[in-house]
PDB file of C-alpha atoms in Angstrom:
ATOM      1  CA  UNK A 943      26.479   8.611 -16.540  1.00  0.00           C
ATOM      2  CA  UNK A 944      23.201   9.858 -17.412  1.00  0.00           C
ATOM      3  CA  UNK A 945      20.287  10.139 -14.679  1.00  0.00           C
ATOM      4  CA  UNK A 946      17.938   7.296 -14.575  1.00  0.00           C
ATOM      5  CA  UNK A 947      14.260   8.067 -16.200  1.00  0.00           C
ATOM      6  CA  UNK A 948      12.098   8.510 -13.064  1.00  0.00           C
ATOM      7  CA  UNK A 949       8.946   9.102 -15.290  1.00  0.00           C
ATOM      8  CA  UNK A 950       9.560   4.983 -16.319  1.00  0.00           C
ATOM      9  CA  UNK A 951       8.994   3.518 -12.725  1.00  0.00           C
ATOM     10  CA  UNK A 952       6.319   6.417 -12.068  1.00  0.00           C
ATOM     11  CA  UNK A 953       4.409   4.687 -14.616  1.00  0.00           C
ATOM     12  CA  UNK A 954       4.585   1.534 -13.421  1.00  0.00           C
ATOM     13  CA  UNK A 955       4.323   2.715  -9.472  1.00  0.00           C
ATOM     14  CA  UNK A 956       0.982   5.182 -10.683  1.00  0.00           C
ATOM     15  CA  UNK A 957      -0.686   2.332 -10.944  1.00  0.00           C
ATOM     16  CA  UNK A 958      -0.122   0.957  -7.263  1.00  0.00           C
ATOM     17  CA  UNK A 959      -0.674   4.382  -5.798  1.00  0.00           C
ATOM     18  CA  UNK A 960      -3.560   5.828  -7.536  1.00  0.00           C
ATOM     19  CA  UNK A 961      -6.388   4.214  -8.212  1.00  0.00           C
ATOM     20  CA  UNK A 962      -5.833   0.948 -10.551  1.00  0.00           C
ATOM     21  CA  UNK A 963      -6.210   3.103 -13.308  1.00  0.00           C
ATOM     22  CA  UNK A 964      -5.878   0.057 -16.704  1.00  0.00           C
ATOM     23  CA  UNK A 965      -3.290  -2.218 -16.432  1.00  0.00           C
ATOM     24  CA  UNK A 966      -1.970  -3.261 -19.525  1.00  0.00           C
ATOM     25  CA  UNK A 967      -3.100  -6.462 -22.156  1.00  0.00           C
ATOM     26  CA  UNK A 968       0.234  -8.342 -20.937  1.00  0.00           C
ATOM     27  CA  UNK A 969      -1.257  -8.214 -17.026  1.00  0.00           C
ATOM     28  CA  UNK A 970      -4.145  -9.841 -18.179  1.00  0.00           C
ATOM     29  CA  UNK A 971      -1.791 -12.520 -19.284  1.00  0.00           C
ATOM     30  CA  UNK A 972      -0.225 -12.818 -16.394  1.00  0.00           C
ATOM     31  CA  UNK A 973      -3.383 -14.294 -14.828  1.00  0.00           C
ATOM     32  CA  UNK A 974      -6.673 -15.354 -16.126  1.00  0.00           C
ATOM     33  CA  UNK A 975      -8.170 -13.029 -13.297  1.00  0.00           C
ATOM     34  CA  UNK A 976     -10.024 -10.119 -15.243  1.00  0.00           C
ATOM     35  CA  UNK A 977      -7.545  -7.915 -14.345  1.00  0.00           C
ATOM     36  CA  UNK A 978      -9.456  -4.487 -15.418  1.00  0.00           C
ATOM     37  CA  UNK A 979      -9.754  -1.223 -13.808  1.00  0.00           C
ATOM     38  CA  UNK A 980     -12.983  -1.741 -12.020  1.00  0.00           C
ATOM     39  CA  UNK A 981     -12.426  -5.347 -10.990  1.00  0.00           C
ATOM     40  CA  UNK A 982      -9.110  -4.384  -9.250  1.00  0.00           C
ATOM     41  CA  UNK A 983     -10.375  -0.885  -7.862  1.00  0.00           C
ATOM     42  CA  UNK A 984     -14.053  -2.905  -6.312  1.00  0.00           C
ATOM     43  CA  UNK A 985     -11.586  -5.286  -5.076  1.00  0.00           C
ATOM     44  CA  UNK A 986      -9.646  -2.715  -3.518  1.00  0.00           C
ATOM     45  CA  UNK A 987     -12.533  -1.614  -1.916  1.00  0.00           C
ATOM     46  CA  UNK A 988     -13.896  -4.741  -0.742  1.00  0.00           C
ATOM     47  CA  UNK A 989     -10.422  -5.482   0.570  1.00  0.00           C
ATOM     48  CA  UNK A 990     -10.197  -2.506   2.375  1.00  0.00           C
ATOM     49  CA  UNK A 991     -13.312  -2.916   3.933  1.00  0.00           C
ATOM     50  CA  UNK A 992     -13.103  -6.585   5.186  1.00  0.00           C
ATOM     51  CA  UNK A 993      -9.271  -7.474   5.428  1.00  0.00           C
ATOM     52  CA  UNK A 994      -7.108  -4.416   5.342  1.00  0.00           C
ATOM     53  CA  UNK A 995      -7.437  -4.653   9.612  1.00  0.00           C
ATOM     54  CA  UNK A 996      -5.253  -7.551   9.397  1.00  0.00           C
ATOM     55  CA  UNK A 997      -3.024  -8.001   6.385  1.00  0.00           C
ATOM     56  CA  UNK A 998      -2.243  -4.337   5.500  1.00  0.00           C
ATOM     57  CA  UNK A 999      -3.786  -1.723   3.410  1.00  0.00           C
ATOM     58  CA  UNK A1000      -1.528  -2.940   0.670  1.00  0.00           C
ATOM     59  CA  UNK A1001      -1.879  -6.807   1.328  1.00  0.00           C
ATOM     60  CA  UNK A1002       1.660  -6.592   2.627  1.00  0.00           C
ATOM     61  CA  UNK A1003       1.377  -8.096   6.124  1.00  0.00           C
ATOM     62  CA  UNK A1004      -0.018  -6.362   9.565  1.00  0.00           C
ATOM     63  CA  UNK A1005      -1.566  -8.643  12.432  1.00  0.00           C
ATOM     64  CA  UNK A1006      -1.945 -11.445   9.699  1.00  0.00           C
ATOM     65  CA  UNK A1007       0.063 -12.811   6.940  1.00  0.00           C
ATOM     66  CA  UNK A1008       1.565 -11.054   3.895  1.00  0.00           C
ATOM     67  CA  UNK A1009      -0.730 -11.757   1.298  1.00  0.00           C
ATOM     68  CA  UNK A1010       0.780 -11.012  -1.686  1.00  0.00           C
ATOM     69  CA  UNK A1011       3.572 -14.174  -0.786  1.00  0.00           C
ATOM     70  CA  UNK A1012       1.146 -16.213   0.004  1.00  0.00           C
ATOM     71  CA  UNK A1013       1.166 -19.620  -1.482  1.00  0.00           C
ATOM     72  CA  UNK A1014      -2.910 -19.858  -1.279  1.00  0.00           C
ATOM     73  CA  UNK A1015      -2.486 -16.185  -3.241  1.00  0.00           C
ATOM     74  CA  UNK A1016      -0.007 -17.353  -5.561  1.00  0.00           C
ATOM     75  CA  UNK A1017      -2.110 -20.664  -6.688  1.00  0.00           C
ATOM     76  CA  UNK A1018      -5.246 -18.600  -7.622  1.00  0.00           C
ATOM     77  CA  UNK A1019      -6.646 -17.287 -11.003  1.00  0.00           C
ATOM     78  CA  UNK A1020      -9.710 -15.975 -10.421  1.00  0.00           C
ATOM     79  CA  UNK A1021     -10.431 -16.254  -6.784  1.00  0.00           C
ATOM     80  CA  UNK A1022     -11.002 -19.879  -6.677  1.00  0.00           C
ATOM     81  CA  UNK A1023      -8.480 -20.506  -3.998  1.00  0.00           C
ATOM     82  CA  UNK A1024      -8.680 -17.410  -1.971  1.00  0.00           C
ATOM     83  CA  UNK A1025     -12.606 -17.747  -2.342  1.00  0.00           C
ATOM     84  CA  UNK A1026     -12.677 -21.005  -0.082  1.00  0.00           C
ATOM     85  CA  UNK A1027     -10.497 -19.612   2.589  1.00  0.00           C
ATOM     86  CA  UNK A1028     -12.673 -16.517   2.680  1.00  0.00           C
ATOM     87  CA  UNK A1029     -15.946 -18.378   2.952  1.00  0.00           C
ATOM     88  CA  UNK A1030     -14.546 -21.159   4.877  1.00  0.00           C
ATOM     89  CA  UNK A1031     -12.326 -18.803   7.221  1.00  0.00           C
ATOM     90  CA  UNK A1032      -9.179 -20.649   9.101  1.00  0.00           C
ATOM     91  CA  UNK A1033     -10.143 -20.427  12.638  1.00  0.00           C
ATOM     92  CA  UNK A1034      -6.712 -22.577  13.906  1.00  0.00           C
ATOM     93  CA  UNK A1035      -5.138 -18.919  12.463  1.00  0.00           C
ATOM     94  CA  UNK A1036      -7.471 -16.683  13.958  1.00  0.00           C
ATOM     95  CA  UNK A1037      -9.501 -16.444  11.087  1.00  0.00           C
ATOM     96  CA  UNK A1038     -12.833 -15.811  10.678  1.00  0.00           C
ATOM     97  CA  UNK A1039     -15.119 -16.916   8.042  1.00  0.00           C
ATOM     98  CA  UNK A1040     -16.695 -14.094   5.642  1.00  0.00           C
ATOM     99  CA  UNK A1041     -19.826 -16.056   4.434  1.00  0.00           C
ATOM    100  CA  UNK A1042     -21.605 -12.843   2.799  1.00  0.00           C
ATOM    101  CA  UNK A1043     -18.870 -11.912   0.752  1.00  0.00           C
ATOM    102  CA  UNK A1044     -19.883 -12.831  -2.391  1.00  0.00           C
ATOM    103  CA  UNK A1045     -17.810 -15.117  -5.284  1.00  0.00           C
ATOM    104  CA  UNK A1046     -18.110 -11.966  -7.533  1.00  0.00           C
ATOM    105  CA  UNK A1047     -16.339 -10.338  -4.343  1.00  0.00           C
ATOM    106  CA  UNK A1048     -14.208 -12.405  -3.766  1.00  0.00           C
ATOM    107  CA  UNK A1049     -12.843 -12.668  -7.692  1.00  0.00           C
ATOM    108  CA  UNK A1050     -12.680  -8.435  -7.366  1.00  0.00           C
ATOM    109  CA  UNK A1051     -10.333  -9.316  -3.860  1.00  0.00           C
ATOM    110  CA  UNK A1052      -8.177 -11.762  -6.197  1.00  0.00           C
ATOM    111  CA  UNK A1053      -7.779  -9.082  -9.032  1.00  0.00           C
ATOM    112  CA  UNK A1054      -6.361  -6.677  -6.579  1.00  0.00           C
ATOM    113  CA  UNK A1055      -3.827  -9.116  -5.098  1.00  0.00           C
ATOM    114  CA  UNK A1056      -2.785 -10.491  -8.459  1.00  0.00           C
ATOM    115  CA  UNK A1057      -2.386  -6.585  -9.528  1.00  0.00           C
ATOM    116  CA  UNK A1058      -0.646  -5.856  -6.531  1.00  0.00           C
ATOM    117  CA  UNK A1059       1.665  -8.384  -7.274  1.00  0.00           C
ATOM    118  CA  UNK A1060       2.361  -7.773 -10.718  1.00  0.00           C
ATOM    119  CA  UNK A1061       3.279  -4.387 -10.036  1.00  0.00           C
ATOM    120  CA  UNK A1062       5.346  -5.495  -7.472  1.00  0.00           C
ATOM    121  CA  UNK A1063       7.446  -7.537  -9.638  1.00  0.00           C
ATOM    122  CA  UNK A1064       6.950  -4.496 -12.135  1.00  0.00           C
ATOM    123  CA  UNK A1065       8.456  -1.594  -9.188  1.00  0.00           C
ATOM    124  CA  UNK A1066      11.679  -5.003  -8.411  1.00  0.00           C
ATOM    125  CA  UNK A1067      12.283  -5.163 -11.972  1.00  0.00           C
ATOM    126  CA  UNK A1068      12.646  -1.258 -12.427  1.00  0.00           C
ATOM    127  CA  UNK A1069      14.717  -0.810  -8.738  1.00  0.00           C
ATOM    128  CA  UNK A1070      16.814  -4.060  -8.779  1.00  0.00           C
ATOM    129  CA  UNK A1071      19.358  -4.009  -6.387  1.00  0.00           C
ATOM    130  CA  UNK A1072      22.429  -3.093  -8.921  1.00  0.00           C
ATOM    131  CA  UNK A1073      21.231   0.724  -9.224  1.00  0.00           C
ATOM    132  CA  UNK A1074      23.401   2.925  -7.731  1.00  0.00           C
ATOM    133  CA  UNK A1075      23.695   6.410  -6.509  1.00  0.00           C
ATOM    134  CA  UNK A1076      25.628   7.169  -9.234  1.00  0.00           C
ATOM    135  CA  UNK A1077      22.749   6.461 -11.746  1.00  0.00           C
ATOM    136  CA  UNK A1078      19.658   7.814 -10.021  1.00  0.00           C
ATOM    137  CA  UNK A1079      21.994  11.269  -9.245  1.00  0.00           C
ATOM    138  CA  UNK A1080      21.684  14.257 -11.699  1.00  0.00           C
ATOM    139  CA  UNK A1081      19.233  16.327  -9.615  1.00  0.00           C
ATOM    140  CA  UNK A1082      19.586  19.723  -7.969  1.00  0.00           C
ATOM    141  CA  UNK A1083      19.680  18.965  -3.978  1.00  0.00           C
ATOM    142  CA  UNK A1084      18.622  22.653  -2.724  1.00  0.00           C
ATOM    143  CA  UNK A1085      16.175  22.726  -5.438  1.00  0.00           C
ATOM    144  CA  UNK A1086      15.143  19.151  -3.943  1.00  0.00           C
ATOM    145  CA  UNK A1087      15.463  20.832  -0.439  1.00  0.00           C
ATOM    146  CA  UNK A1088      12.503  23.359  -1.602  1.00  0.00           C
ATOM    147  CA  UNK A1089      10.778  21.016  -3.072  1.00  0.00           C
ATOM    148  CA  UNK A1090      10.531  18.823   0.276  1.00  0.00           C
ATOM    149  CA  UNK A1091      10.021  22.085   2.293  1.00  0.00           C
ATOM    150  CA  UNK A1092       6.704  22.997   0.448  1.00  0.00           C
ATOM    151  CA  UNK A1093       5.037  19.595  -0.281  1.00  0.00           C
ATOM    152  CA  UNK A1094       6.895  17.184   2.139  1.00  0.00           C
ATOM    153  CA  UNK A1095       7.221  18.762   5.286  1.00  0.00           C
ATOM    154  CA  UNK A1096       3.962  18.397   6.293  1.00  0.00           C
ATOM    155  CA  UNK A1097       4.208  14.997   7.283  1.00  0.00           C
ATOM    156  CA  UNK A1098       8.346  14.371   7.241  1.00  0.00           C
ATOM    157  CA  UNK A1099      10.991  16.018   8.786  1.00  0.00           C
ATOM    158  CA  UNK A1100      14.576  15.717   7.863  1.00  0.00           C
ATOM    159  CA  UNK A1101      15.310  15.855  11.457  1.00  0.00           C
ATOM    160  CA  UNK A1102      13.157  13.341  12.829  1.00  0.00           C
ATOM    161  CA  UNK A1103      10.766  10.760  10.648  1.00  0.00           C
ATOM    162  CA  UNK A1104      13.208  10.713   7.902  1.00  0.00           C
ATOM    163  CA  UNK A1105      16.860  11.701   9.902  1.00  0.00           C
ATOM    164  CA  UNK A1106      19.517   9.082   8.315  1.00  0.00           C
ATOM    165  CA  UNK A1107      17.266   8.391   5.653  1.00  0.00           C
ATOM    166  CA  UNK A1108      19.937   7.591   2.730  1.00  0.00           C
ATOM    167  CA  UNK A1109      22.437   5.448   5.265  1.00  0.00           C
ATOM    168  CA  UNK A1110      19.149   3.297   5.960  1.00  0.00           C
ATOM    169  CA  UNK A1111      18.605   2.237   2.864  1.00  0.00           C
ATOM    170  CA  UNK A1112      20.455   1.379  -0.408  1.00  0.00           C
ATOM    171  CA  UNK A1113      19.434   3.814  -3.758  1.00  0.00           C
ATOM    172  CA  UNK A1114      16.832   1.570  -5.249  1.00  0.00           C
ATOM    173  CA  UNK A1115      15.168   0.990  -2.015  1.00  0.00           C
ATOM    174  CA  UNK A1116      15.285   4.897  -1.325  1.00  0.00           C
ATOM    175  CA  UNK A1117      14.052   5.658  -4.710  1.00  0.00           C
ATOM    176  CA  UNK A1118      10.957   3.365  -4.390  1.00  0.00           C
ATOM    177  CA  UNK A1119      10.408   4.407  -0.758  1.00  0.00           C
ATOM    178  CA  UNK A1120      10.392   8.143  -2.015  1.00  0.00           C
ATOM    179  CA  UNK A1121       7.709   7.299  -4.556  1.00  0.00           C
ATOM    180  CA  UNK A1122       5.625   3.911  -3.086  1.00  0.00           C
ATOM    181  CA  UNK A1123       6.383   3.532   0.739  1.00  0.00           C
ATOM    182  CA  UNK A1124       5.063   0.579   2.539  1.00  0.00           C
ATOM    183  CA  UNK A1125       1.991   1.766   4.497  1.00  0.00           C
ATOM    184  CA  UNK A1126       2.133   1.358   8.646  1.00  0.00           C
ATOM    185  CA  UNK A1127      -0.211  -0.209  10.954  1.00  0.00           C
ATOM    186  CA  UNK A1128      -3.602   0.583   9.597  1.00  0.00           C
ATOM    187  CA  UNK A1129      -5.351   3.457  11.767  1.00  0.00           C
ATOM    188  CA  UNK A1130      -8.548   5.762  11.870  1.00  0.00           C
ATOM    189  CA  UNK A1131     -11.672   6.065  14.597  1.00  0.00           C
ATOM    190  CA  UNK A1132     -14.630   4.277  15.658  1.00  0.00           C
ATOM    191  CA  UNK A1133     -17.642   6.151  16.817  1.00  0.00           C
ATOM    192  CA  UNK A1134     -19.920   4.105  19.346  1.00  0.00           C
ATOM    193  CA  UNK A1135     -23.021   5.982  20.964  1.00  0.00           C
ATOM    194  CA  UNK A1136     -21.777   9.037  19.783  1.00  0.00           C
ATOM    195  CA  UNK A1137     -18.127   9.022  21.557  1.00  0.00           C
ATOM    196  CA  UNK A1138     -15.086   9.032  18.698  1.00  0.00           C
ATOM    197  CA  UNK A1139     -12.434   6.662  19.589  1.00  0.00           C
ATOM    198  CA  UNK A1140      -8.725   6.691  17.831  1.00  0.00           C
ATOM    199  CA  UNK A1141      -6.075   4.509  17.333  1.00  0.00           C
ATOM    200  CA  UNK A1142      -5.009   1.645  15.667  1.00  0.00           C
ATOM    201  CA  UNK A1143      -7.508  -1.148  13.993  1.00  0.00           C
ATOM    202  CA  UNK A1144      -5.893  -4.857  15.243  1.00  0.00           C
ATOM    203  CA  UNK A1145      -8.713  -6.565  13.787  1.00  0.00           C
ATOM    204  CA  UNK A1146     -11.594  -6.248  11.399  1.00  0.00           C
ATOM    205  CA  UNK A1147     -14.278  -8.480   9.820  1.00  0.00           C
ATOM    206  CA  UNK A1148     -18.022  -8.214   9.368  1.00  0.00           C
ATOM    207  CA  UNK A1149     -19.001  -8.783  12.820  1.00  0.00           C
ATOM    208  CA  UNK A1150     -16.430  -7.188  14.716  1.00  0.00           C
ATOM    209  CA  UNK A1151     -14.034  -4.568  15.095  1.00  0.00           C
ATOM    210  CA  UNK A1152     -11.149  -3.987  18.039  1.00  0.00           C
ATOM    211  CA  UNK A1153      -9.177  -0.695  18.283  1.00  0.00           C
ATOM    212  CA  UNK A1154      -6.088   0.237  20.267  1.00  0.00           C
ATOM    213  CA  UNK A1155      -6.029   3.769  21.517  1.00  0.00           C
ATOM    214  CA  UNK A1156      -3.015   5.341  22.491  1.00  0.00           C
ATOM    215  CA  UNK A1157      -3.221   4.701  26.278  1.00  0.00           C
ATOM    216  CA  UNK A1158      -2.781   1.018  25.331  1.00  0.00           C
ATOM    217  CA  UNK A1159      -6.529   0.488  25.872  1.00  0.00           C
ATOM    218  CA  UNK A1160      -8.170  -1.772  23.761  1.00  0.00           C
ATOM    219  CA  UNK A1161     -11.745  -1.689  22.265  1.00  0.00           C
ATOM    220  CA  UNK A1162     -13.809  -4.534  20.548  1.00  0.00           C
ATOM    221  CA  UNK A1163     -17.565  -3.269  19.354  1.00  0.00           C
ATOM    222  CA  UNK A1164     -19.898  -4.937  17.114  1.00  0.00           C
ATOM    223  CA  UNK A1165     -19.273  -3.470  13.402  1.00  0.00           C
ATOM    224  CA  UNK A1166     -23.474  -2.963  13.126  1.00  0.00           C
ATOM    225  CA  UNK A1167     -23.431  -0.699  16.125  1.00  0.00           C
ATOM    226  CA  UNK A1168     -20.937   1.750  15.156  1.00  0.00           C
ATOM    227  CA  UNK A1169     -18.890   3.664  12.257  1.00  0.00           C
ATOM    228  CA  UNK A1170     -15.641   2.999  11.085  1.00  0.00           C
ATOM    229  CA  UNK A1171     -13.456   5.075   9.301  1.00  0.00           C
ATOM    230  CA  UNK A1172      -9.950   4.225   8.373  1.00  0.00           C
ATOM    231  CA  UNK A1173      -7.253   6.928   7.208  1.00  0.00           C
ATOM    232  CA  UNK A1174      -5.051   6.806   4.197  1.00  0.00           C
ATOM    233  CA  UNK A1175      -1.237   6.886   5.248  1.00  0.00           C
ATOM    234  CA  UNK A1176      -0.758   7.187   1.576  1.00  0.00           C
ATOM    235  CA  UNK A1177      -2.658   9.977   0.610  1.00  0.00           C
ATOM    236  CA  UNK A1178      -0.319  12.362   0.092  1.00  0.00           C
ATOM    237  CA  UNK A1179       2.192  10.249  -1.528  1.00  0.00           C
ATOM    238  CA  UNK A1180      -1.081   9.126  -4.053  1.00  0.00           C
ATOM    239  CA  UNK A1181      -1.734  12.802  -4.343  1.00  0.00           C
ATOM    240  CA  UNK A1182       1.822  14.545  -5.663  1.00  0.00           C
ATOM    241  CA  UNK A1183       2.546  10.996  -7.750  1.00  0.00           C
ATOM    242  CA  UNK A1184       0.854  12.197 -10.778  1.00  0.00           C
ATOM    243  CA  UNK A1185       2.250  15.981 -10.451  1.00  0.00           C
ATOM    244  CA  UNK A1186       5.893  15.571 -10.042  1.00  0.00           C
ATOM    245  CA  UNK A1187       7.961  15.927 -13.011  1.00  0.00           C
ATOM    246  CA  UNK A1188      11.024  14.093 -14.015  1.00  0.00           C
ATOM    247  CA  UNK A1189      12.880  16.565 -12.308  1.00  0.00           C
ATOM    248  CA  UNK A1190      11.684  16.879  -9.306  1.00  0.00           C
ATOM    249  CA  UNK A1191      11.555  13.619  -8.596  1.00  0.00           C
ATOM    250  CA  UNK A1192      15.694  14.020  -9.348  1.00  0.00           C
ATOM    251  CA  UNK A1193      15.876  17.185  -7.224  1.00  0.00           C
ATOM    252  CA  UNK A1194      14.108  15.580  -4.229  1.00  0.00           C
ATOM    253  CA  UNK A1195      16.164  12.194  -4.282  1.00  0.00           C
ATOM    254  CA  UNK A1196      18.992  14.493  -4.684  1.00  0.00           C
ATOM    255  CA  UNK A1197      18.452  15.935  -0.933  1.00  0.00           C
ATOM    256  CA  UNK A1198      16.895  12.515   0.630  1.00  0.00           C
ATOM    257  CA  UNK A1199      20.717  11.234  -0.755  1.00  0.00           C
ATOM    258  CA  UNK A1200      21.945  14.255   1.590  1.00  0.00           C
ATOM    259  CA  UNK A1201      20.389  13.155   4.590  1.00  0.00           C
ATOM    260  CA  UNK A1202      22.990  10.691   6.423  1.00  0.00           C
TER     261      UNK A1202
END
């Protein structure tokens, strides 16, 4: 059976993890949201900056709701919807109102959910659940193995973050976790009168954020008083996307299919 195209879902998946670079004339049908390349990628930003503390850094869920199944989410075009939640807040939820983020803001915010969406469907379509081992196969494991060692290890080990990695999940999941994995609790530092503090944001907005360190402690400052910086789990996933070739993207799911 020949080996499934990797370079097909890499196209589609490129899009999620770099930055929105075009999405094609069909995505603008999907939604009359202006779904271009700098709509989705100031949305990003502005998304980043305002609500990634609680839902995610990619909309998927954290301390608040997954956003990208949300019926609110699902019922907007153009930020019409999401815009009077955002300006309105929903303070029975624990959430606050964001008066100063603009409608053009907000319709940027709705552009990046409605892409992240589409390209979810897009990565579901490509990975559905009757791909098998058998089809995604065809790589060189050891060549995989050397692969992993030089650009991989730095952040996985077959040993520990990613021991029993093929018995945890089926091959589409595995192949899609290898390329696009879901990002973790959102984390970075806060600098307040010139101490840095790290951990892990549990909530963001204009006026406030709170930080968990790792004692457990937790720390709530006023967002004008201090700087924020939040890391990028996915960096390094974003980074070797757009460099693997269709074979090494074969060789390395050949070894992760090892590791049981």
């Amino acid at each position: 059976m020949s080996a499934f195209p990797f370079n097909a879902l890499r196209a589609a998946l490129a899009v999620a993890l770099l930055p929105f670079a075009g999405l094609a004339q069909e995505t603008a049908k999907a939604t009359p949201a202006a779904l271009q390349k700098e709509n989705v990628v100031r949305g990003q930003a502005v998304y980043v900056q305002n609500c990634a503390a609680c839902h995610g850094t990619g909309a998927n869920g954290g301390v608040g709701p997954n956003l990208l199944t949300s019926v609110v989410v699902r019922h907007d075009t153009a930020g019409e919807e999401i815009g009077k939640v955002v300006h309105e807040g929903r303070m029975d939820k624990g959430m606050p109102a964001f008066p100063k983020i603009t409608d053009a803001q907000v319709s940027d915010i709705a552009a990046f959910l409605h892409a992240k969406i589409l390209l979810a469907s897009r990565a579901s379509a490509l990975t559905g659940s009757t791909i098998s081992a058998s089809n995604l196969m065809g790589g060189d494991a050891a060549a995989g193995k050397k692969y992993f060692a030089a650009k991989c290890s730095q952040c996985h080990s077959a040993t520990g973050n990613l021991a029993g990695v093929a018995k945890k999940h089926d091959p589409a999941e595995l192949q899609t976790t290898m390329l696009m994995p879901k990002a973790g609790p959102l984390t970075g530092s806060v600098t307040a009168e010139g101490k840095s503090f790290t951990g892990t944001f549990l909530h963001r907005d204009e006026f406030t954020v709170t930080l968990r360190t790792a004692d457990g402690t937790t720390h709530t400052w006023m967002t004008n008083h201090v700087g924020i910086k939040a890391d990028d789990p996915l960096k390094g996933h974003r980074d070797l996307l757009p460099t693997y070739t269709d074979k090494d993207m074969h060789d390395v799911f050949a070894y992760l299919e090892t590791l049981r």
